[in-house]
Amino acid sequence: MQKQHFEETYSAHPPENYEQFFVPAIGKPLAEDLVEKAQLTSGENIMDVACGTGIVARLAKEKVGSKSFVSGLDADPGMLAVARSLDQTIEWYEANAETIPIPDNTFDVVFCQMGLQFFENKVVVLKEMYRILKQGGRLCINVPGPIADLFKAMVNAMKKNISEQAAGFLVHVFSLYKPNEIQEIMLRAGFKNVKIEPSEKELHLPKAEKFLWQYIHSTPLAAVVLKSDKHSLRSLEKDVSKSWQNFSQNGSIIYNQPMVTVLSTK
């Protein structure tokens, strides 16, 4: 009998899977767009908040050059271990974004890619970003949403075969995208010149069965989903693969991911 995709070998550490699978397929294409919109110049100092394995910081460093101070911050030591293994010249901080251990007025640009939606107190996090920016410094954020049909199908399959908890994680990923909500929290944090840009990004992913498990093994979903029995995992793979047939082209998945980019200055 053919081996199921969920039985394939992945790292036991989700951050390693995140860098291997999620970053090339999703993280890097979106980071390239975000860094481009920041219009970085040589010598600017950069902070990447909720940096994960550091793709935004690494791309920004290529733009600003070796004389700049480039740093990343994340509360997950596993993510930072991968980040450090990839670039030891960037300063990596293990800390919560609600209390950033950086003096006021330090950075020219602060980034946050696909992370703001996960913070319970978003205004406090944004105030910290505001605090560490120099006067005239720029904040560049992106968040995914609204949820696309591709992930709606995955949410439904999670509810049916795994649990409401698993489905809830996916819903949370795409929970912050409404311009009026984003505008409100930005203003409450002190930002005044707020530009909100909805867009879509065409993403090219591996075939359905592979991407499903690569995504799960790269995220907190692994801790929930992989506790299920093999029958449930097979059913999940079957339902998702069937739902994603409309997105399949020549052995891969192609879909448009709605994104919101937020640009502002201090």
XYZ file of N, CA and C in Angstrom:
798
model
N 0.844 -1.196 0.000
C 0.000 0.000 0.000
C 0.881 1.248 0.000
N 0.499 2.249 -0.793
C 1.292 3.462 -0.900
C 1.334 4.203 0.442
N 2.498 4.705 0.765
C 2.660 5.429 2.013
C 1.884 6.733 1.971
N 1.187 7.058 3.053
C 0.446 8.298 3.137
C 1.417 9.474 3.319
N 1.014 10.626 2.811
C 1.890 11.792 2.900
C 2.114 12.226 4.345
N 1.138 11.996 5.229
C 1.334 12.404 6.618
C 2.346 11.525 7.335
N 2.725 10.407 6.709
C 3.721 9.527 7.304
C 5.143 9.836 6.813
N 5.273 10.790 5.923
C 6.596 11.150 5.436
C 7.415 11.781 6.568
N 8.716 11.765 6.401
C 9.602 12.221 7.457
C 9.729 13.745 7.449
N 9.420 14.341 8.593
C 9.618 15.772 8.809
C 10.461 15.946 10.056
N 11.045 17.127 10.184
C 11.780 17.421 11.408
C 10.819 17.421 12.592
N 11.313 16.995 13.736
C 10.504 17.031 14.951
C 10.344 18.460 15.469
N 11.079 19.393 14.879
C 11.045 20.788 15.310
C 10.362 21.626 14.243
N 9.142 22.112 14.484
C 8.415 22.906 13.490
C 9.199 24.076 12.900
N 10.055 24.803 13.661
C 10.804 25.899 13.032
C 11.675 25.450 11.865
N 12.236 24.255 11.948
C 13.048 23.758 10.834
C 12.170 23.467 9.617
N 10.994 22.899 9.855
C 10.053 22.683 8.756
C 9.572 24.009 8.184
N 9.348 24.982 9.069
C 8.897 26.307 8.648
C 9.875 26.921 7.647
N 11.154 26.860 7.970
C 12.164 27.428 7.080
C 12.288 26.628 5.785
N 12.175 25.313 5.885
C 12.342 24.459 4.706
C 11.153 24.515 3.757
N 9.946 24.593 4.305
C 8.747 24.467 3.475
C 7.929 25.755 3.372
N 7.613 26.379 4.516
C 6.722 27.539 4.500
C 7.404 28.764 3.896
N 8.646 29.006 4.259
C 9.334 30.208 3.789
C 9.462 30.244 2.265
N 9.939 29.197 1.609
C 10.042 29.283 0.146
C 8.691 29.440 -0.555
N 7.665 28.774 -0.042
C 6.369 28.769 -0.719
C 5.561 30.036 -0.455
N 5.600 30.540 0.779
C 4.740 31.654 1.179
C 5.536 32.812 1.784
N 6.357 32.507 2.776
C 7.045 33.559 3.519
C 7.927 34.444 2.664
N 8.754 33.859 1.804
C 9.690 34.668 1.019
C 8.992 35.505 -0.042
N 8.053 34.955 -0.841
C 7.384 35.807 -1.829
C 6.690 37.016 -1.205
N 6.046 36.819 -0.047
C 5.373 37.929 0.615
C 6.380 38.898 1.227
N 7.476 38.370 1.768
C 8.515 39.219 2.348
C 9.177 40.088 1.284
N 9.382 39.537 0.112
C 9.987 40.326 -0.968
C 9.125 41.537 -1.301
N 7.813 41.338 -1.336
C 6.909 42.451 -1.614
C 6.949 43.484 -0.494
N 6.937 43.005 0.761
C 6.928 43.913 1.902
C 8.203 44.743 1.956
N 9.336 44.112 1.764
C 10.615 44.825 1.793
C 10.699 45.824 0.646
N 10.177 45.455 -0.497
C 10.177 46.372 -1.646
C 9.362 47.623 -1.345
N 8.211 47.455 -0.698
C 7.353 48.599 -0.381
C 7.968 49.516 0.667
N 8.903 49.010 1.442
C 9.563 49.839 2.466
C 10.531 50.840 1.866
N 10.952 50.620 0.630
C 11.869 51.526 -0.071
C 13.104 51.824 0.783
N 13.770 50.761 1.174
C 14.939 50.879 2.037
C 16.105 51.549 1.314
N 16.920 52.237 2.096
C 18.133 52.832 1.556
C 19.334 52.388 2.383
N 20.489 52.479 1.793
C 21.718 52.031 2.442
C 21.936 52.761 3.765
N 22.304 51.997 4.791
C 22.623 52.570 6.084
C 21.468 52.639 7.065
N 20.247 52.306 6.646
C 19.113 52.358 7.566
C 19.152 51.192 8.543
N 18.746 51.458 9.778
C 18.684 50.428 10.807
C 17.302 49.775 10.815
N 17.276 48.444 10.940
C 16.064 47.659 10.697
C 15.753 46.766 11.890
N 14.454 46.681 12.244
C 13.973 45.692 13.210
C 12.831 44.903 12.556
N 12.918 43.586 12.681
C 11.874 42.675 12.191
C 11.211 42.039 13.403
N 9.994 42.489 13.732
C 9.266 42.004 14.909
C 8.456 40.768 14.539
N 8.437 39.781 15.453
C 7.825 38.478 15.169
C 8.486 37.888 13.929
N 9.805 37.829 13.983
C 10.618 37.551 12.795
C 10.597 36.100 12.348
N 10.152 35.170 13.212
C 10.219 33.765 12.830
C 11.656 33.364 12.572
N 11.899 32.741 11.436
C 13.261 32.333 11.085
C 14.024 33.429 10.356
N 13.403 34.618 10.221
C 14.173 35.796 9.824
C 14.213 36.157 8.361
N 13.262 35.706 7.570
C 13.339 35.974 6.133
C 13.265 37.471 5.836
N 12.407 38.224 6.530
C 12.314 39.666 6.270
C 13.618 40.362 6.627
N 14.166 40.035 7.786
C 15.430 40.653 8.209
C 16.548 40.347 7.213
N 16.601 39.123 6.729
C 17.666 38.754 5.788
C 17.526 39.511 4.466
N 16.293 39.621 3.970
C 16.082 40.359 2.723
C 16.364 41.845 2.902
N 15.965 42.393 4.062
C 16.215 43.809 4.332
C 17.718 44.088 4.409
N 18.453 43.172 5.003
C 19.902 43.348 5.135
C 20.576 43.466 3.766
N 20.075 42.717 2.788
C 20.623 42.804 1.440
C 20.451 44.207 0.854
N 19.391 44.901 1.279
C 19.094 46.229 0.742
C 19.893 47.337 1.438
N 20.070 47.204 2.760
C 20.660 48.323 3.509
C 22.174 48.225 3.676
N 22.730 47.036 3.463
C 24.174 46.898 3.494
C 24.749 46.573 4.864
N 26.024 46.288 4.897
C 26.687 45.761 6.096
C 26.895 46.803 7.190
N 26.814 48.090 6.870
C 27.028 49.119 7.882
C 25.772 49.400 8.705
N 24.649 48.829 8.307
C 23.399 49.025 9.030
C 23.281 48.043 10.187
N 22.468 48.419 11.177
C 22.150 47.542 12.300
C 20.828 46.855 11.975
N 20.888 45.569 11.678
C 19.694 44.798 11.318
C 19.432 43.784 12.421
N 18.196 43.713 12.879
C 17.869 42.823 13.986
C 16.491 42.205 13.787
N 16.264 41.120 14.518
C 14.966 40.457 14.504
C 14.592 40.061 15.912
N 13.298 40.018 16.173
C 12.802 39.691 17.511
C 11.679 38.680 17.417
N 11.751 37.665 18.290
C 10.697 36.657 18.345
C 10.706 36.030 19.744
N 9.546 35.575 20.163
C 9.450 34.937 21.485
C 9.739 33.445 21.433
N 9.869 32.881 20.234
C 10.061 31.443 20.064
C 11.555 31.133 19.916
N 12.170 30.487 20.910
C 13.603 30.196 20.815
C 13.956 29.260 19.668
N 13.015 28.376 19.297
C 13.269 27.481 18.178
C 13.391 28.223 16.864
N 12.498 29.174 16.646
C 12.573 29.998 15.438
C 13.896 30.761 15.390
N 14.283 31.321 16.532
C 15.517 32.107 16.567
C 16.758 31.240 16.392
N 16.703 29.992 16.847
C 17.843 29.089 16.643
C 18.083 28.868 15.151
N 16.989 28.692 14.403
C 17.119 28.554 12.949
C 17.617 29.856 12.339
N 17.066 30.980 12.791
C 17.482 32.285 12.267
C 18.976 32.501 12.471
N 19.474 32.195 13.662
C 20.903 32.379 13.954
C 21.768 31.464 13.097
N 21.279 30.272 12.831
C 22.057 29.340 12.009
C 22.195 29.824 10.563
N 21.275 30.672 10.141
C 21.274 31.166 8.766
C 22.022 32.477 8.604
N 22.051 33.295 9.665
C 22.770 34.571 9.587
C 23.173 35.007 10.990
N 24.458 34.947 11.265
C 24.963 35.325 12.582
C 25.333 36.797 12.664
N 25.240 37.517 11.559
C 25.569 38.950 11.581
C 24.357 39.794 11.971
N 23.172 39.233 11.916
C 21.964 39.914 12.361
C 21.809 39.695 13.860
N 21.392 40.718 14.585
C 21.181 40.611 16.029
C 19.787 40.053 16.284
N 19.722 38.876 16.910
C 18.440 38.211 17.146
C 18.069 38.322 18.619
N 16.878 38.828 18.899
C 16.414 39.032 20.264
C 15.283 38.056 20.589
N 15.442 37.317 21.691
C 14.354 36.472 22.177
C 13.573 37.267 23.213
N 12.403 37.738 22.825
C 11.614 38.586 23.713
C 10.188 38.685 23.194
N 9.293 39.063 24.086
C 7.910 39.318 23.713
C 7.807 40.708 23.101
N 7.017 40.832 22.057
C 6.889 42.115 21.360
C 6.170 43.163 22.191
N 5.546 42.770 23.293
C 4.891 43.747 24.167
C 5.894 44.477 25.053
N 7.104 43.935 25.160
C 8.172 44.587 25.939
C 9.486 44.425 25.186
N 9.658 45.180 24.141
C 10.847 45.058 23.294
C 12.060 45.639 24.023
N 13.123 44.856 24.213
C 14.287 45.309 24.983
C 15.240 46.186 24.167
N 14.709 47.275 23.644
C 15.460 48.171 22.768
C 15.179 49.612 23.215
N 16.179 50.488 23.227
C 15.943 51.892 23.587
C 15.013 52.602 22.599
N 14.430 53.689 23.041
C 13.587 54.518 22.178
C 14.388 55.029 20.979
N 13.660 55.300 19.903
C 14.231 56.015 18.740
C 15.487 55.345 18.174
N 15.402 54.032 17.973
C 16.577 53.276 17.516
C 16.548 52.966 16.022
N 15.375 52.675 15.479
C 15.309 52.115 14.120
C 14.676 53.066 13.105
N 15.182 52.969 11.887
C 14.599 53.722 10.773
C 13.355 53.024 10.236
N 13.372 51.683 10.271
C 12.250 50.905 9.737
C 11.981 49.720 10.659
N 10.711 49.514 10.985
C 10.282 48.332 11.729
C 9.326 47.543 10.855
N 9.606 46.260 10.709
C 8.755 45.345 9.942
C 7.998 44.409 10.880
N 6.870 43.915 10.405
C 6.189 42.795 11.056
C 5.397 42.064 9.984
N 5.847 40.875 9.648
C 5.191 40.098 8.591
C 4.304 39.005 9.183
N 3.005 39.068 8.874
C 2.029 38.033 9.217
C 2.098 37.628 10.687
N 2.272 38.633 11.552
C 2.378 38.326 12.971
C 1.437 39.102 13.865
N 1.018 40.294 13.428
C 0.248 41.166 14.313
C -1.056 40.526 14.770
N -1.674 39.713 13.912
C -2.970 39.118 14.255
C -2.883 38.166 15.445
N -1.705 37.657 15.748
C -1.563 36.669 16.821
C -1.408 37.300 18.203
N -1.133 38.598 18.262
C -0.919 39.236 19.555
C -2.252 39.570 20.207
N -2.363 39.228 21.491
C -3.605 39.497 22.213
C -3.830 40.997 22.369
N -2.776 41.727 22.715
C -2.890 43.172 22.867
C -2.127 43.857 21.739
N -2.813 44.031 20.629
C -2.169 44.567 19.430
C -1.745 46.017 19.610
N -2.532 46.793 20.333
C -2.188 48.204 20.525
C -0.888 48.342 21.306
N -0.699 47.532 22.334
C 0.536 47.578 23.115
C 1.732 47.231 22.233
N 1.593 46.216 21.401
C 2.681 45.830 20.496
C 2.991 46.960 19.520
N 1.950 47.574 18.964
C 2.164 48.686 18.034
C 2.797 49.884 18.733
N 2.432 50.127 19.977
C 3.057 51.215 20.740
C 4.549 50.959 20.942
N 4.901 49.700 21.145
C 6.319 49.357 21.276
C 7.056 49.579 19.952
N 6.430 49.223 18.858
C 7.036 49.483 17.554
C 7.206 50.984 17.338
N 6.190 51.746 17.720
C 6.255 53.209 17.604
C 7.408 53.753 18.445
N 7.548 53.242 19.654
C 8.567 53.734 20.584
C 9.973 53.545 20.049
N 10.246 52.389 19.453
C 11.618 52.092 19.008
C 11.947 52.708 17.658
N 10.936 53.269 16.982
C 11.193 53.965 15.719
C 11.774 55.353 15.984
N 12.702 55.777 15.136
C 13.161 57.152 15.152
C 12.030 58.066 14.665
N 12.115 59.335 15.010
C 11.155 60.291 14.481
C 11.273 60.302 12.957
N 10.163 60.126 12.288
C 10.181 60.016 10.830
C 10.408 58.604 10.332
N 10.636 57.656 11.262
C 10.834 56.263 10.886
C 9.561 55.628 10.342
N 9.730 54.487 9.682
C 8.623 53.878 8.955
C 8.258 52.519 9.542
N 6.968 52.264 9.613
C 6.448 50.952 10.018
C 5.869 50.271 8.787
N 6.255 49.008 8.573
C 5.800 48.256 7.401
C 5.296 46.891 7.867
N 3.994 46.679 7.742
C 3.347 45.461 8.243
C 2.540 44.825 7.125
N 2.484 43.495 7.114
C 1.469 42.832 6.293
C 0.726 41.794 7.124
N -0.522 41.587 6.778
C -1.358 40.562 7.403
C -2.164 39.887 6.306
N -2.417 38.576 6.436
C -3.181 37.871 5.411
C -4.675 37.913 5.695
N -5.449 38.037 4.648
C -6.892 37.992 4.834
C -7.603 38.915 3.864
N -8.883 38.705 3.641
C -9.696 37.659 4.283
C -9.278 36.265 3.827
N -9.780 35.263 4.501
C -9.403 33.898 4.199
C -9.844 33.521 2.786
N -8.947 32.922 2.028
C -9.234 32.519 0.652
C -9.920 31.154 0.633
N -10.539 30.828 -0.504
C -11.270 29.558 -0.627
C -10.376 28.354 -0.351
N -9.109 28.454 -0.702
C -8.181 27.346 -0.469
C -8.143 26.992 1.015
N -8.001 27.998 1.864
C -7.910 27.747 3.296
C -9.278 27.560 3.938
N -10.333 28.095 3.337
C -11.676 27.789 3.828
C -11.933 26.288 3.753
N -11.508 25.678 2.658
C -11.670 24.234 2.491
C -10.876 23.479 3.550
N -9.699 23.980 3.873
C -8.876 23.343 4.897
C -9.517 23.484 6.272
N -10.115 24.645 6.546
C -10.830 24.853 7.813
C -11.969 23.848 7.950
N -12.760 23.687 6.894
C -13.892 22.754 6.938
C -13.428 21.319 7.146
N -12.322 20.953 6.490
C -11.795 19.601 6.641
C -11.246 19.370 8.048
N -10.659 20.407 8.640
C -10.165 20.299 10.010
C -11.321 20.105 10.988
N -12.382 20.876 10.808
C -13.557 20.742 11.679
C -14.130 19.335 11.594
N -14.231 18.802 10.389
C -14.850 17.503 10.158
C -13.994 16.361 10.691
N -12.687 16.432 10.475
C -11.830 15.272 10.734
C -10.938 15.377 11.968
N -10.662 16.592 12.415
C -9.721 16.758 13.531
C -10.414 17.396 14.730
N -10.600 18.694 14.730
C -11.217 19.359 15.878
C -11.498 20.817 15.557
N -12.353 21.426 16.371
C -12.608 22.861 16.272
C -11.342 23.647 16.609
N -10.528 23.112 17.503
C -9.287 23.785 17.882
C -8.355 23.921 16.681
N -8.219 22.854 15.907
C -7.358 22.895 14.730
C -7.891 23.887 13.704
N -9.194 23.861 13.486
C -9.801 24.800 12.549
C -9.640 26.231 13.035
N -9.732 26.411 14.355
C -9.634 27.742 14.929
C -8.295 28.405 14.687
N -7.217 27.617 14.672
C -5.903 28.191 14.390
C -5.903 28.831 13.011
N -6.441 28.127 12.023
C -6.463 28.652 10.660
C -7.309 29.907 10.564
N -8.444 29.903 11.235
C -9.299 31.092 11.231
C -8.549 32.290 11.815
N -7.777 32.038 12.885
C -7.029 33.103 13.545
C -5.961 33.694 12.632
N -5.347 32.864 11.807
C -4.316 33.340 10.878
C -4.842 34.492 10.026
N -6.117 34.389 9.628
C -6.696 35.356 8.695
C -7.697 36.298 9.383
N -7.489 36.554 10.655
C -8.496 37.260 11.454
C -8.358 38.778 11.468
N -7.234 39.316 10.998
C -7.012 40.765 11.047
C -6.777 41.282 9.626
N -7.798 41.847 9.020
C -7.652 42.331 7.648
C -8.560 43.516 7.326
N -9.552 43.796 8.183
C -10.498 44.868 7.883
C -9.820 46.227 8.067
N -9.843 47.066 7.028
C -9.138 48.357 7.102
C -9.565 49.230 8.275
N -10.853 49.262 8.594
C -11.293 50.121 9.703
C -10.751 49.634 11.048
N -10.661 48.314 11.227
C -10.109 47.755 12.462
C -8.619 48.051 12.570
N -7.915 47.885 11.456
C -6.470 48.153 11.446
C -6.203 49.637 11.684
N -6.988 50.497 11.026
C -6.832 51.936 11.193
C -7.013 52.342 12.659
N -7.991 51.754 13.313
C -8.290 52.098 14.700
C -7.127 51.764 15.631
N -6.584 50.556 15.511
C -5.502 50.173 16.418
C -4.214 50.937 16.106
N -4.007 51.282 14.844
C -2.830 52.080 14.488
C -2.913 53.470 15.107
N -4.073 54.097 15.024
C -4.258 55.431 15.595
C -4.123 55.398 17.114
N -4.674 54.361 17.741
C -4.579 54.232 19.194
C -3.126 54.062 19.646
N -2.292 53.501 18.775
C -0.881 53.295 19.111
C -0.034 54.548 18.878
N -0.625 55.573 18.242
C 0.109 56.812 18.036
C 0.442 57.137 16.596
N 0.285 56.166 15.684
C 0.581 56.415 14.281
C -0.502 57.296 13.668
N -0.098 58.228 12.809
C -1.048 59.174 12.249
C -1.177 59.044 10.726
N -0.095 58.907 10.040
C -0.133 58.786 8.578
C -0.169 57.309 8.209
N -1.367 56.750 8.154
C -1.535 55.305 7.966
C -2.072 55.031 6.565
N -1.328 54.243 5.814
C -1.739 53.849 4.472
C -2.017 52.351 4.474
N -3.233 51.967 4.115
C -3.644 50.561 4.137
C -3.897 50.112 2.711
N -3.191 49.086 2.271
C -3.232 48.650 0.875
C -3.660 47.184 0.772
N -4.930 46.896 0.461
C -5.339 45.516 0.152
C -4.790 45.101 -1.215
N -4.424 43.844 -1.337
C -3.900 43.337 -2.608
C -4.062 41.821 -2.636
N -3.627 41.218 -3.730
C -3.586 39.761 -3.828
C -2.216 39.339 -4.336
N -1.741 38.225 -3.821
C -0.450 37.687 -4.247
C -0.648 36.281 -4.790
N -0.249 36.057 -6.031
C -0.326 34.708 -6.590
C 0.803 33.863 -6.015
N 0.419 32.762 -5.372
C 1.396 31.872 -4.754
C 1.396 30.523 -5.459
N 2.575 29.954 -5.614
C 2.750 28.653 -6.255
C 3.228 27.670 -5.190
N 2.408 26.688 -4.910
C 2.663 25.743 -3.825
C 2.854 24.330 -4.373
N 3.426 23.440 -3.575
C 3.511 22.026 -3.986
C 2.121 21.423 -4.159
N 2.072 20.213 -4.697
C 0.770 19.568 -4.888
C 0.051 19.414 -3.560
N -1.260 19.235 -3.641
C -2.140 19.351 -2.479
C -1.689 18.517 -1.285
N -1.463 17.226 -1.489
C -1.145 16.353 -0.366
C 0.144 16.779 0.326
N 1.133 17.175 -0.451
C 2.407 17.581 0.143
C 2.268 18.895 0.903
N 1.609 19.891 0.271
C 1.523 21.184 0.930
C 0.716 21.101 2.221
N -0.351 20.316 2.227
C -1.154 20.159 3.440
C -0.272 19.771 4.615
N 0.547 18.755 4.453
C 1.360 18.263 5.565
C 2.575 19.135 5.831
N 3.097 19.756 4.796
C 4.190 20.704 5.016
C 3.702 21.878 5.858
N 2.495 22.361 5.569
C 1.928 23.475 6.332
C 1.683 23.055 7.778
N 1.100 21.905 7.963
C 0.810 21.427 9.319
C 2.097 21.258 10.120
N 3.103 20.630 9.535
C 4.355 20.385 10.257
C 5.162 21.659 10.495
N 4.815 22.742 9.792
C 5.545 24.004 9.941
C 4.903 24.956 10.943
N 3.748 24.602 11.481
C 2.961 25.512 12.310
C 2.540 24.832 13.613
N 1.933 25.580 14.535
C 1.411 24.976 15.764
C 0.335 23.925 15.530
N -0.175 23.820 14.320
C -1.151 22.767 14.010
C -0.595 21.379 14.272
N 0.709 21.218 14.125
C 1.305 19.886 14.283
C 0.995 19.300 15.654
N 1.038 20.132 16.687
C 0.820 19.649 18.052
C -0.600 19.149 18.269
N -1.540 19.636 17.447
C -2.943 19.246 17.576
C -3.303 18.137 16.602
N -2.981 18.340 15.343
C -3.415 17.428 14.280
C -2.780 16.053 14.410
N -1.487 16.011 14.715
C -0.771 14.740 14.688
C -1.098 13.829 15.859
N -1.933 14.300 16.793
C -2.435 13.435 17.861
C -3.584 12.552 17.386
N -4.136 12.867 16.217
C -5.292 12.134 15.705
C -4.881 10.760 15.193
N -5.845 9.856 15.107
C -5.560 8.513 14.601
C -5.375 8.545 13.086
N -4.826 7.445 12.554
C -4.506 7.414 11.127
C -5.737 7.530 10.245
N -6.854 7.003 10.695
C -8.083 7.120 9.910
C -8.474 8.590 9.732
N -8.381 9.362 10.800
C -8.727 10.782 10.729
C -7.750 11.540 9.832
N -6.471 11.189 9.908
C -5.467 11.857 9.083
C -5.667 11.527 7.602
N -6.003 10.273 7.311
C -6.287 9.891 5.924
C -7.506 10.645 5.399
N -8.523 10.752 6.231
C -9.745 11.446 5.818
C -9.474 12.933 5.601
N -8.659 13.513 6.458
C -8.284 14.919 6.290
C -7.580 15.125 4.959
N -6.598 14.274 4.670
C -5.852 14.394 3.415
C -6.776 14.212 2.215
N -7.675 13.262 2.287
C -8.601 13.002 1.188
C -9.524 14.189 0.943
N -10.090 14.734 2.012
C -11.032 15.847 1.865
C -10.344 17.110 1.352
N -9.171 17.399 1.878
C -8.456 18.593 1.435
C -8.024 18.458 -0.025
N -7.507 17.293 -0.384
C -7.054 17.075 -1.761
C -8.199 17.228 -2.751
N -9.359 16.709 -2.375
C -10.527 16.830 -3.244
C -10.949 18.290 -3.384
N -10.947 19.012 -2.280
C -11.371 20.419 -2.302
C -10.395 21.299 -3.072
N -9.132 20.903 -3.095
C -8.119 21.735 -3.740
C -7.898 21.393 -5.214
N -8.707 20.488 -5.768
C -8.528 20.114 -7.167
C -8.652 21.306 -8.102
N -9.532 22.241 -7.774
C -9.742 23.407 -8.630
C -8.529 24.333 -8.672
N -7.617 24.173 -7.708
C -6.428 25.022 -7.666
C -5.204 24.325 -8.255
N -5.361 23.085 -8.676
C -4.230 22.301 -9.166
C -3.929 22.615 -10.623
N -2.656 22.870 -10.885
C -2.190 23.103 -12.252
C -0.824 22.446 -12.420
N -0.760 21.459 -13.308
C 0.505 20.787 -13.626
C 1.240 20.297 -12.386
N 0.495 19.674 -11.473
C 1.118 19.049 -10.313
C 1.419 19.983 -9.170
N 0.936 21.223 -9.226
C 1.149 22.151 -8.114
C -0.142 22.909 -7.829
N -0.132 23.676 -6.763
C -1.280 24.482 -6.361
C -0.965 25.943 -6.665
N -1.887 26.609 -7.346
C -1.737 28.038 -7.621
C -2.995 28.742 -7.138
N -2.815 29.740 -6.289
C -3.982 30.482 -5.810
C -3.577 31.903 -5.467
N -4.563 32.781 -5.374
C -4.325 34.177 -5.024
C -4.627 34.389 -3.550
N -3.620 34.811 -2.803
C -3.774 35.059 -1.372
C -4.067 36.540 -1.125
N -5.241 36.874 -0.582
C -5.495 38.265 -0.213
C -4.555 38.701 0.920
N -3.999 39.892 0.770
C -3.091 40.448 1.768
C -3.471 41.899 2.039
N -3.101 42.374 3.209
C -3.228 43.790 3.533
C -1.860 44.280 4.003
N -1.361 45.315 3.354
C -0.104 45.937 3.749
C -0.417 47.260 4.434
N 0.255 47.507 5.552
C 0.055 48.733 6.320
C 1.386 49.479 6.373
N 1.376 50.707 5.891
C 2.577 51.544 5.895
C 2.278 52.806 6.692
N 3.202 53.195 7.563
C 2.986 54.384 8.367
C 4.318 54.963 8.798
N 4.286 56.192 9.261
C 5.494 56.862 9.754
C 5.249 57.393 11.165
N 6.328 57.569 11.903
C 6.250 58.130 13.251
C 6.331 59.659 13.189
